[in-house]
PDB file of C-alpha atoms in Angstrom:
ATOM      1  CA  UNK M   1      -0.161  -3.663  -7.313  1.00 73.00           C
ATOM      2  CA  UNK M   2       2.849  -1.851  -9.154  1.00 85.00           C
ATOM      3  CA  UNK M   3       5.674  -1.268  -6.397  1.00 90.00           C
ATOM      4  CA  UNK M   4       9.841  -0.330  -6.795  1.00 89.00           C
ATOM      5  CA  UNK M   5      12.253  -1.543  -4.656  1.00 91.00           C
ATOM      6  CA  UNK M   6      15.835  -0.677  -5.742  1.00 88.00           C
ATOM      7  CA  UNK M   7      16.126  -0.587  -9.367  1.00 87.00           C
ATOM      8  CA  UNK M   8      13.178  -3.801  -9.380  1.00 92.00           C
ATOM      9  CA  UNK M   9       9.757  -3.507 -10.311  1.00 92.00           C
ATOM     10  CA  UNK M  10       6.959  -5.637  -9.087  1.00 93.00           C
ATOM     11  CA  UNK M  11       3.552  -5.641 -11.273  1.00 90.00           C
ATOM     12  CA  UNK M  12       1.564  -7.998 -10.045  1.00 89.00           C
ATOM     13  CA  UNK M  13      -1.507  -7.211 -12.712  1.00 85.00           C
ATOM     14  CA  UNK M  14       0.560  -8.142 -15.476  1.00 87.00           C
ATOM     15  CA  UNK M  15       2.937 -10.254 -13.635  1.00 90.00           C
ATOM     16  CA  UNK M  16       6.191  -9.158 -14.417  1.00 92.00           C
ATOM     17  CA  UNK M  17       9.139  -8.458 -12.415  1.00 93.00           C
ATOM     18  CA  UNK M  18      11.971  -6.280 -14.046  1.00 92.00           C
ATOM     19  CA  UNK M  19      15.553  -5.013 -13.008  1.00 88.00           C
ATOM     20  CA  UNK M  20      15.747  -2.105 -15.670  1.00 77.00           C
ATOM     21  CA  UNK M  21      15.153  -3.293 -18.857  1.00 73.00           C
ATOM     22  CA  UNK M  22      15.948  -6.864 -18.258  1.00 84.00           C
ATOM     23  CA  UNK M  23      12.637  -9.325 -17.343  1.00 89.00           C
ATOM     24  CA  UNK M  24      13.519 -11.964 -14.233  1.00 92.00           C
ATOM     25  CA  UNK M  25      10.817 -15.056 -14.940  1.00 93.00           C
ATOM     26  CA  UNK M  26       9.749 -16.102 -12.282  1.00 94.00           C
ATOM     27  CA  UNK M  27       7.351 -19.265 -11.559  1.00 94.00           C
ATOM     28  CA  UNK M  28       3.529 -18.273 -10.871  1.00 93.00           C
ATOM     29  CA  UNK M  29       3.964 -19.843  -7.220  1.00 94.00           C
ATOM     30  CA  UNK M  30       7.257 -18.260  -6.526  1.00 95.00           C
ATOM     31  CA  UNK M  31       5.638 -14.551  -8.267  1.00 94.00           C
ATOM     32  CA  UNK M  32       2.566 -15.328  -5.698  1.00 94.00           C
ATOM     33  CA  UNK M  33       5.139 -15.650  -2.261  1.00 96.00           C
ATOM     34  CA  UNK M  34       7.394 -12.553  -3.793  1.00 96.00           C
ATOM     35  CA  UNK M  35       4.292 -10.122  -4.253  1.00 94.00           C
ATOM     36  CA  UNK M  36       2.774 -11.537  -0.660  1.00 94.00           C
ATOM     37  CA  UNK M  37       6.308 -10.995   1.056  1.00 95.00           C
ATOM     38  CA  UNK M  38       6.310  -7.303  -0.809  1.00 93.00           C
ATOM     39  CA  UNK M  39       2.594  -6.570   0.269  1.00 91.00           C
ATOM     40  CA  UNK M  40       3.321  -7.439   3.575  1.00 91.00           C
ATOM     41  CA  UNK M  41       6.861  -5.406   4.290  1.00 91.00           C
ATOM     42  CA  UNK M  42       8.229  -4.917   6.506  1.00 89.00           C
ATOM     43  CA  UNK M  43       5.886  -7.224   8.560  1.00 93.00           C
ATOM     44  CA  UNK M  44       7.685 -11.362   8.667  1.00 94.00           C
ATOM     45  CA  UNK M  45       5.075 -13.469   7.439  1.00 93.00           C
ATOM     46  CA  UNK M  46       5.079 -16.937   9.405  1.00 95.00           C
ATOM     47  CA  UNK M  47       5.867 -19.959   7.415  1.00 94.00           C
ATOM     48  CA  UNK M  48       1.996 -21.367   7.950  1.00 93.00           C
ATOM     49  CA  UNK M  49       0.406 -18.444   7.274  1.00 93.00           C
ATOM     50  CA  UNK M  50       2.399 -18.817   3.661  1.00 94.00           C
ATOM     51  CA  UNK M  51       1.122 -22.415   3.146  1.00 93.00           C
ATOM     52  CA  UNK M  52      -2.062 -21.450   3.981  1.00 91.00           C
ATOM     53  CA  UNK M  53      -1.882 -18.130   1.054  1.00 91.00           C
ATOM     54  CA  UNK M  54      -0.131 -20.020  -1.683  1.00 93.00           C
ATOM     55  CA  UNK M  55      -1.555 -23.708  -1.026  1.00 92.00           C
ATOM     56  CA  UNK M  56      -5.088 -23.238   0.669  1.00 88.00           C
ATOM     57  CA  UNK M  57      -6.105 -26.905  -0.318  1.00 83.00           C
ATOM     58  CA  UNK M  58      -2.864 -28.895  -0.056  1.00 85.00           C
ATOM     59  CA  UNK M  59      -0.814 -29.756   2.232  1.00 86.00           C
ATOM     60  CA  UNK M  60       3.138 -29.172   1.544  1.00 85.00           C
ATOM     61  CA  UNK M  61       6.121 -29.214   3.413  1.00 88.00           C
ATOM     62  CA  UNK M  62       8.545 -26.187   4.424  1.00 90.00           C
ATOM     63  CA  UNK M  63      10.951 -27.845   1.911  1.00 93.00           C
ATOM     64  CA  UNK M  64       8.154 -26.632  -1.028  1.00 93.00           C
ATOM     65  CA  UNK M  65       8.273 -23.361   0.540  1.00 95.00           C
ATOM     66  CA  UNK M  66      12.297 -22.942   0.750  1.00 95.00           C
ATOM     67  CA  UNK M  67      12.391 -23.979  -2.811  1.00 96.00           C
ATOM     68  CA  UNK M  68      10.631 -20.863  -3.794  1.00 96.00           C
ATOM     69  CA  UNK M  69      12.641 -18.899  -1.833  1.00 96.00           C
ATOM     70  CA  UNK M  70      15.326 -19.849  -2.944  1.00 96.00           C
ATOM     71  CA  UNK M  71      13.595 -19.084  -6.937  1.00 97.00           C
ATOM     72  CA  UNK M  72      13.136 -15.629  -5.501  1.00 97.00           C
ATOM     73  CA  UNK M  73      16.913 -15.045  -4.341  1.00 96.00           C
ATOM     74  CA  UNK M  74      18.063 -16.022  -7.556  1.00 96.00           C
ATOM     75  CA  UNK M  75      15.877 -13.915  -9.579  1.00 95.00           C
ATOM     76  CA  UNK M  76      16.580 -10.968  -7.232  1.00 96.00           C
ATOM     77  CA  UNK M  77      20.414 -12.003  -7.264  1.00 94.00           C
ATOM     78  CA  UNK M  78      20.237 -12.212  -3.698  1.00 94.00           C
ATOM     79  CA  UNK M  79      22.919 -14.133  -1.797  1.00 93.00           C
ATOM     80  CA  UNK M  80      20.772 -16.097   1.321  1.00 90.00           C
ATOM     81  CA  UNK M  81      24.377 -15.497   3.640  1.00 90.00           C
ATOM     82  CA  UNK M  82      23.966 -11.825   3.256  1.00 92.00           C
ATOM     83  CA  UNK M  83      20.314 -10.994   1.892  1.00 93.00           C
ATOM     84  CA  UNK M  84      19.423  -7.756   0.752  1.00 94.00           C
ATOM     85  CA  UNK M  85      15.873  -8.515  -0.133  1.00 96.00           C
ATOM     86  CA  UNK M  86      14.125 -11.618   1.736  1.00 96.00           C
ATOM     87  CA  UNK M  87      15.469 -12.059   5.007  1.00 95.00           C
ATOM     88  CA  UNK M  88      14.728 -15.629   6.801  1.00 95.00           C
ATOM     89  CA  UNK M  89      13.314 -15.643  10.271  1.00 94.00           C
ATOM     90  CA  UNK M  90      14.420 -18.430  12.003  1.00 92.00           C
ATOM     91  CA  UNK M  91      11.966 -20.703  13.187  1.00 91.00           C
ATOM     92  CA  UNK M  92       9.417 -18.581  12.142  1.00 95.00           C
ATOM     93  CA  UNK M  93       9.048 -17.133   8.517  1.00 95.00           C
ATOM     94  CA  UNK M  94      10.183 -14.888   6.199  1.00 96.00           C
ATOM     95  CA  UNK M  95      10.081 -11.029   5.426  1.00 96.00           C
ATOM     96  CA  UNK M  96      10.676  -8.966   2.597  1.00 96.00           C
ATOM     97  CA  UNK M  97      13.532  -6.359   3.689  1.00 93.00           C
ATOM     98  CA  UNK M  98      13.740  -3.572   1.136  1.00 92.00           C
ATOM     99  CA  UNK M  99      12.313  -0.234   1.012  1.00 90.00           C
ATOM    100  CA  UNK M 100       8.858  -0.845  -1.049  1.00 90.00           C
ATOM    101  CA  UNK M 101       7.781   2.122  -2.809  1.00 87.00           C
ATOM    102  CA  UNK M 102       4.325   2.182  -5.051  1.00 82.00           C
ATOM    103  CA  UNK M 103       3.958   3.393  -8.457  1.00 77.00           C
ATOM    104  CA  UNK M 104       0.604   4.909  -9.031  1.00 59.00           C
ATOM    105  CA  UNK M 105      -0.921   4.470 -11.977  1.00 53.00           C
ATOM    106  CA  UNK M 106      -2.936   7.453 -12.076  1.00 49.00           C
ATOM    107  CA  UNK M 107      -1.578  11.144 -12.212  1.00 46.00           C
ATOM    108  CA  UNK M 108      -2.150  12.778  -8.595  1.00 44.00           C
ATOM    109  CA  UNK M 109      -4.291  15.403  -8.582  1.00 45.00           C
ATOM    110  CA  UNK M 110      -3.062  18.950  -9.157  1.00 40.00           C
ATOM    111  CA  UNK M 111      -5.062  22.589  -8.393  1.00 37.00           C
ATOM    112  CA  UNK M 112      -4.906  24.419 -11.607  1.00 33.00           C
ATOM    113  CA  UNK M 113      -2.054  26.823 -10.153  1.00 30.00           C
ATOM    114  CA  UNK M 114       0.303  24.291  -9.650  1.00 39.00           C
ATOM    115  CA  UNK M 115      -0.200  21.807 -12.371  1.00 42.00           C
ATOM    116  CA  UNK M 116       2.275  21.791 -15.364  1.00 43.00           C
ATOM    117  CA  UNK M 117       1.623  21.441 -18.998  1.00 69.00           C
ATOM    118  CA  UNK M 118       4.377  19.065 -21.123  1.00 86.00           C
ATOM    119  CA  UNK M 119       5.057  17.199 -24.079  1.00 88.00           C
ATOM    120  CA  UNK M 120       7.408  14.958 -25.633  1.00 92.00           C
ATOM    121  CA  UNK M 121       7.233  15.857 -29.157  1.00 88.00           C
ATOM    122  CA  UNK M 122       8.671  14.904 -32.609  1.00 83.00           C
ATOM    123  CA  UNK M 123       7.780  15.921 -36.358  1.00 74.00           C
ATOM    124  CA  UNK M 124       5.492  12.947 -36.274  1.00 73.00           C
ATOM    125  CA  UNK M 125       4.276  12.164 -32.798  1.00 78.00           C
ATOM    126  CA  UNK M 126       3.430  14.043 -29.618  1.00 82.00           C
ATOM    127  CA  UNK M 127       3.255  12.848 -25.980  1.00 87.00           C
ATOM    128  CA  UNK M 128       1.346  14.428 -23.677  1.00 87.00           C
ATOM    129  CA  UNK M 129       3.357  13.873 -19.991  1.00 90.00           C
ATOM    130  CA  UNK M 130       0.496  15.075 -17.077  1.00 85.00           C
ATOM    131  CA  UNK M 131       1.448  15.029 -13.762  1.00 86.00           C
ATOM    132  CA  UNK M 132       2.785  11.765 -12.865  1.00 87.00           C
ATOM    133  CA  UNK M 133       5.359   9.073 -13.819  1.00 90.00           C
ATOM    134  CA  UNK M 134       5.493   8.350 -17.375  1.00 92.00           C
ATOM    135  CA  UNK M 135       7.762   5.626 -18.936  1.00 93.00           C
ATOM    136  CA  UNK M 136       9.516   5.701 -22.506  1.00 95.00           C
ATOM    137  CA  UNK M 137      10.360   2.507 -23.896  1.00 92.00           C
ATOM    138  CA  UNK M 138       9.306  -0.090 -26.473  1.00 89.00           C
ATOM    139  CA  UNK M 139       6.588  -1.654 -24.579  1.00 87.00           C
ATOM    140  CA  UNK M 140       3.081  -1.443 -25.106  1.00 80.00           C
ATOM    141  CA  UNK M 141       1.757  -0.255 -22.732  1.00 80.00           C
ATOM    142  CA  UNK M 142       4.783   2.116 -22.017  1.00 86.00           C
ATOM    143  CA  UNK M 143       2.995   6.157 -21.625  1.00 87.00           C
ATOM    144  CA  UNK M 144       5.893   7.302 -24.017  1.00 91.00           C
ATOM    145  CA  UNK M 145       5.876   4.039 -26.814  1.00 90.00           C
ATOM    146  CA  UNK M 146       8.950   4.647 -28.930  1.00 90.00           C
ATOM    147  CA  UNK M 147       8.806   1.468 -31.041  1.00 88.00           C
ATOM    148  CA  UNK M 148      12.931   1.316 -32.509  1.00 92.00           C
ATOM    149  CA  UNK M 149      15.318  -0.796 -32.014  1.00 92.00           C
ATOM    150  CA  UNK M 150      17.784   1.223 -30.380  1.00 94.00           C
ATOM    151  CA  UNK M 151      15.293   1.730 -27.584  1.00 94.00           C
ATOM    152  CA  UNK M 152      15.106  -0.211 -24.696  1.00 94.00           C
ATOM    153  CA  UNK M 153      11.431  -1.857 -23.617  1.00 91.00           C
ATOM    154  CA  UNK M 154      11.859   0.224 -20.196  1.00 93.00           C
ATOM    155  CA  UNK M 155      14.070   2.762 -21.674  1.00 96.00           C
ATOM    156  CA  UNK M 156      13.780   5.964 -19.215  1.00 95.00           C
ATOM    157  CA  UNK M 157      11.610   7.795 -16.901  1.00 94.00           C
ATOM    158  CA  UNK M 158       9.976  11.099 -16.980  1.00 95.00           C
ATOM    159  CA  UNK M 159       8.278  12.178 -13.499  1.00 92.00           C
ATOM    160  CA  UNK M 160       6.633  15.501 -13.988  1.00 90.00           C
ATOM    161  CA  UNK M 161       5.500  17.653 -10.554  1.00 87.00           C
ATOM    162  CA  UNK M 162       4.396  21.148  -9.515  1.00 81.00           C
ATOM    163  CA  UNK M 163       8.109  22.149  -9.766  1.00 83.00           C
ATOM    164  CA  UNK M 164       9.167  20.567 -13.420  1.00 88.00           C
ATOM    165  CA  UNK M 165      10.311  17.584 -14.883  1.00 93.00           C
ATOM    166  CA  UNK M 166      12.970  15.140 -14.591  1.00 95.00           C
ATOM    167  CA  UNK M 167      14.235  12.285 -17.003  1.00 96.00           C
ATOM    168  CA  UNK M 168      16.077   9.026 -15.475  1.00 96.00           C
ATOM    169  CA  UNK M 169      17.642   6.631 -17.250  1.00 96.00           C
ATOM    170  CA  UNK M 170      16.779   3.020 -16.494  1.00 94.00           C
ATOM    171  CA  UNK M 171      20.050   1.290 -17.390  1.00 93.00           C
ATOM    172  CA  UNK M 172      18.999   0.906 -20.795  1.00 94.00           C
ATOM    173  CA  UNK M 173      22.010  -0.514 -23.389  1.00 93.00           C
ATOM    174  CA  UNK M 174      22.197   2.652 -25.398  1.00 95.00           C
ATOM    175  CA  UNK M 175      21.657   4.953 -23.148  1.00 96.00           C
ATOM    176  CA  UNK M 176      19.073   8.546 -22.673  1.00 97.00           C
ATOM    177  CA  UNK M 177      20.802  12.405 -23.186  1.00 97.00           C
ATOM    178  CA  UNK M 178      20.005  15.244 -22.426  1.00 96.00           C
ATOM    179  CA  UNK M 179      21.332  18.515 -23.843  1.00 92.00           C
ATOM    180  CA  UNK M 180      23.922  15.738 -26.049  1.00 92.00           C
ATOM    181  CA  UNK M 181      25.392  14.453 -22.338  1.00 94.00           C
ATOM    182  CA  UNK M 182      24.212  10.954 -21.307  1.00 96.00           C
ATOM    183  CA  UNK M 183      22.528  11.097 -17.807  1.00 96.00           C
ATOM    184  CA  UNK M 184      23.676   8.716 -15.103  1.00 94.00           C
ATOM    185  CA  UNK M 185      20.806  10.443 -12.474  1.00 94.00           C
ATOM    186  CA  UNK M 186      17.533  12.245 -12.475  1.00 95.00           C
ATOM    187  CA  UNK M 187      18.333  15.306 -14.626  1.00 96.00           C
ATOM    188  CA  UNK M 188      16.060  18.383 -14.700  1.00 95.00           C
ATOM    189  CA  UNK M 189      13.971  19.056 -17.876  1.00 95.00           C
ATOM    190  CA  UNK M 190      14.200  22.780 -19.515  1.00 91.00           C
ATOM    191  CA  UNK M 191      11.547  23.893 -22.231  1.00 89.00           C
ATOM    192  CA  UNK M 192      12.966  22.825 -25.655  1.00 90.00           C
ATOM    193  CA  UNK M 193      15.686  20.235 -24.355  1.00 94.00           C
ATOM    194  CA  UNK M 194      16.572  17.443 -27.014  1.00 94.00           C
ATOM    195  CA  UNK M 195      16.314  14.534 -25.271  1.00 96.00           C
ATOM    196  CA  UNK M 196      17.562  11.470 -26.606  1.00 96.00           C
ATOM    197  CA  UNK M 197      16.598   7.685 -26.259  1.00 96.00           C
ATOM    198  CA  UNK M 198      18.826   5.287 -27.950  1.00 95.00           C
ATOM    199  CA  UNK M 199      19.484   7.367 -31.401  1.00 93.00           C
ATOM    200  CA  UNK M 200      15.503   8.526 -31.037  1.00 93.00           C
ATOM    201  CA  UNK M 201      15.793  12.444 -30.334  1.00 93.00           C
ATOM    202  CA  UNK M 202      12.330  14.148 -28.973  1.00 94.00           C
ATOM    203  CA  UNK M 203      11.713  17.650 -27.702  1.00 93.00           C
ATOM    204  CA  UNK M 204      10.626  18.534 -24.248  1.00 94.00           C
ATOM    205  CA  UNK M 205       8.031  21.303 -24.188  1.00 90.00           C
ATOM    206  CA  UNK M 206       6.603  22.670 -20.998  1.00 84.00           C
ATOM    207  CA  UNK M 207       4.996  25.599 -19.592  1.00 66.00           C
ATOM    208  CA  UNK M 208       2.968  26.566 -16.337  1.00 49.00           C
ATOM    209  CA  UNK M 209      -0.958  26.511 -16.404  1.00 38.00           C
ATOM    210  CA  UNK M 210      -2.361  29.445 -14.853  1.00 36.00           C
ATOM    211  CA  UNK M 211       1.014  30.721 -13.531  1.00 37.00           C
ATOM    212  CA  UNK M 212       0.296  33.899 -15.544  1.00 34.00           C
ATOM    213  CA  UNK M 213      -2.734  35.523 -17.769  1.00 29.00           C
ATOM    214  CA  UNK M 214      -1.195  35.484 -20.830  1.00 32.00           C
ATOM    215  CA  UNK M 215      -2.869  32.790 -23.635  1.00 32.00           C
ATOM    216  CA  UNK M 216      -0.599  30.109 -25.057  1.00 35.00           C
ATOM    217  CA  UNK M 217      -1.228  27.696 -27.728  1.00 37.00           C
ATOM    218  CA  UNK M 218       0.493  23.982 -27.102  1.00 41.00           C
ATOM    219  CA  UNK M 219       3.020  23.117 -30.316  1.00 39.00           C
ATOM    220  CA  UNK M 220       1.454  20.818 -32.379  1.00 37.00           C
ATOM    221  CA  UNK M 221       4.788  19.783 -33.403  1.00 36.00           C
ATOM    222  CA  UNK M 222       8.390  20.753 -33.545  1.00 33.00           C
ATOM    223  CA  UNK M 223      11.411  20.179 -35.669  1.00 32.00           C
TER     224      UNK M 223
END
């Protein structure tokens, strides 16, 4: 399970939770009751249906279950007088209160008509960006991999649809730009748009698939 809520993301196969760039640690119990809580929003989860998930075999007190919570809060840097993400039930449980959205990690499929061909290209290196969400940063596994240090490990996003693409900056130190103007918000993509990542400058290619007869050749690179 990948999810966003806010400017947070959840993976739960590498488990990881991030705000941005920046990595909140969490313990593996309280990552276990955070992912449960997230799985199960908006729905409150009672407190012994909790035990039951996170300690099948032992039996604990509510105490062992408010100290995660209270892990959680502080990773999330949410305030248990005015939550914003795990909201206490009294006498009952807990529920996760934030708009959960998924991240799939597989482009949705396309018909040929609508789908969209683009790349992320330098004299050296070319990224193909299919339709889907696509991040550029430093990590590993990150679809765009810029490995520099002026690049953030969750630098920026690129979401690519039937109608174009889109680049969002995800409050990485240096900042992305597009067109030489830092973005604060989802900015449209054009065909040949510098976009920059730190000081790394790509080009943005794109072009329709079947939007029109004539025969074009993808750039192997650009300058």
């Amino acid at each position: 399970m990948k999810v966003r809520f806010d400017a947070f993301v959840l993976d739960t196969d590498t488990r990881q939770l991030f705000l941005a760039d920046d990595e909140r640690h969490l313990t593996p119990k309280a990552l276990d009751l955070l992912a449960i809580l997230v799985a199960n929003w908006p729905n409150a989860m009672a407190k012994k249906d909790l035990h039951k998930r996170l300690w099948p075999d032992t039996f604990v007190t509510d105490a062992n279950l408010a100290i995660l919570i209270a892990e959680i809060r502080t990773a999330l840097d949410d305030p248990a007088r005015q939550p914003r993400y795990i909201r206490t039930v009294q006498r009952f449980g807990y529920a996760f209160a934030s708009q959960v959205t998924a991240i799939s990690t597989a482009p949705p499929a396309l018909s040929r008509v609508q789908s969209a061909a683009c790349w992320l290209t330098s004299k050296r290196q070319r990224f193909a960006l299919d339709p889907g969400e696509h991040i550029v940063g430093r990590l590993p596994d990150a679809g765009v991999h810029v490995d520099h240090e002026s690049v953030s490990r969750r630098h920026a996003r690129v979401v690519v649809t039937p109608e174009g693409a889109t680049v969002e900056d995800l409050g990485s130190k240096n900042g992305t730009y597009v067109r030489s103007e830092r973005i604060t918000k989802p900015t449209a993509l054009e065909d040949r748009d510098r976009v920059r990542f730190g000081s790394v400058s790509l080009t943005f290619r794109s072009w329709s698939i079947g939007a029109t007869t004539r025969s074009v050749t993808p750039p192997l690179r650009v300058t």
